[in-house]
Coordinates of C-alpha atoms in Angstrom, one line a residue:
M1 CA 23.9 -69.8 -11.2
K2 CA 26.5 -67.2 -10.5
L3 CA 28.2 -68.1 -13.7
I4 CA 24.9 -67.5 -15.7
F5 CA 24.5 -64.1 -14.0
G6 CA 28.1 -63.2 -14.8
M7 CA 27.6 -64.2 -18.5
V8 CA 24.4 -62.2 -18.7
Y9 CA 26.0 -59.1 -17.2
C10 CA 29.0 -59.3 -19.6
C11 CA 26.6 -59.6 -22.6
Q12 CA 24.7 -56.7 -21.4
L13 CA 27.8 -54.6 -20.9
L14 CA 28.7 -55.3 -24.5
L15 CA 25.2 -54.3 -25.5
W16 CA 25.5 -51.0 -23.6
S17 CA 28.8 -50.4 -25.2
G18 CA 27.1 -50.7 -28.6
Y19 CA 24.5 -48.2 -27.3
S20 CA 27.2 -45.9 -26.4
L21 CA 28.8 -46.2 -29.9
V22 CA 25.3 -45.8 -31.6
G23 CA 24.8 -42.6 -29.4
W24 CA 28.0 -41.2 -30.4
L25 CA 27.4 -41.7 -34.1
S26 CA 24.0 -40.1 -33.7
K27 CA 25.0 -36.9 -32.2
K28 CA 22.6 -34.7 -34.2
D29 CA 19.5 -36.8 -33.2
S30 CA 16.8 -35.3 -31.1
V31 CA 16.3 -36.2 -27.4
I32 CA 13.2 -38.1 -28.3
A33 CA 15.1 -40.2 -30.7
K34 CA 17.9 -40.9 -28.1
A35 CA 15.3 -41.8 -25.6
F36 CA 13.6 -44.2 -28.0
L37 CA 17.1 -45.7 -28.6
L38 CA 17.7 -46.2 -25.0
L39 CA 14.3 -48.0 -24.6
V40 CA 15.1 -50.3 -27.6
F41 CA 18.5 -51.2 -26.1
F42 CA 17.0 -51.7 -22.7
Y43 CA 14.4 -54.2 -24.2
L44 CA 17.2 -56.0 -26.0
A45 CA 19.1 -56.2 -22.7
Y46 CA 15.9 -57.5 -20.9
L47 CA 15.5 -60.1 -23.7
I48 CA 19.0 -61.3 -23.3
A49 CA 18.7 -61.7 -19.6
Y50 CA 15.1 -63.3 -19.8
T51 CA 16.4 -65.8 -22.3
C52 CA 19.2 -66.9 -20.1
L53 CA 17.6 -66.6 -16.7
K54 CA 13.9 -67.5 -17.4
T55 CA 12.6 -65.2 -14.7
K56 CA 11.0 -61.8 -15.5
K57 CA 11.9 -60.2 -12.1
A58 CA 15.7 -61.3 -12.2
A59 CA 15.9 -60.2 -15.9
F60 CA 14.6 -56.8 -15.2
L61 CA 16.8 -56.3 -12.2
I62 CA 20.0 -57.3 -13.8
S63 CA 19.2 -55.2 -16.9
L64 CA 18.5 -52.2 -14.7
A65 CA 21.6 -52.8 -12.7
S66 CA 23.8 -53.2 -15.7
L67 CA 22.3 -49.9 -17.3
I68 CA 22.9 -48.0 -14.0
I69 CA 26.5 -49.3 -13.6
F70 CA 27.4 -48.7 -17.2
M71 CA 26.0 -45.0 -17.2
L72 CA 27.7 -44.4 -13.9
G73 CA 31.0 -45.7 -15.2
K74 CA 30.6 -43.6 -18.3
Q75 CA 29.9 -40.4 -16.2
V76 CA 33.0 -41.1 -14.1
Y77 CA 35.1 -41.5 -17.2
L78 CA 33.8 -38.4 -18.6
L79 CA 34.5 -36.5 -15.4
L80 CA 38.0 -37.8 -15.0
F81 CA 39.3 -37.9 -18.5
V82 CA 37.5 -35.6 -20.8

């Protein structure tokens, strides 16, 4: 089971990296468009987790945890290196 959680987490980190790239490419978009983009990517992350784990609660929690960890890591990177 830990292997499945790790696999889902790695897939979601790749997805969040894609979100970061798309956000970087759409610098001129409005805040509403970026919020909608975040919701779409979160739903994709949830679908990936739900497809692998088959439980809604675990899929939501791992998706939320991966989002928080990725965004915190991004902020730390921006704070230290930019």
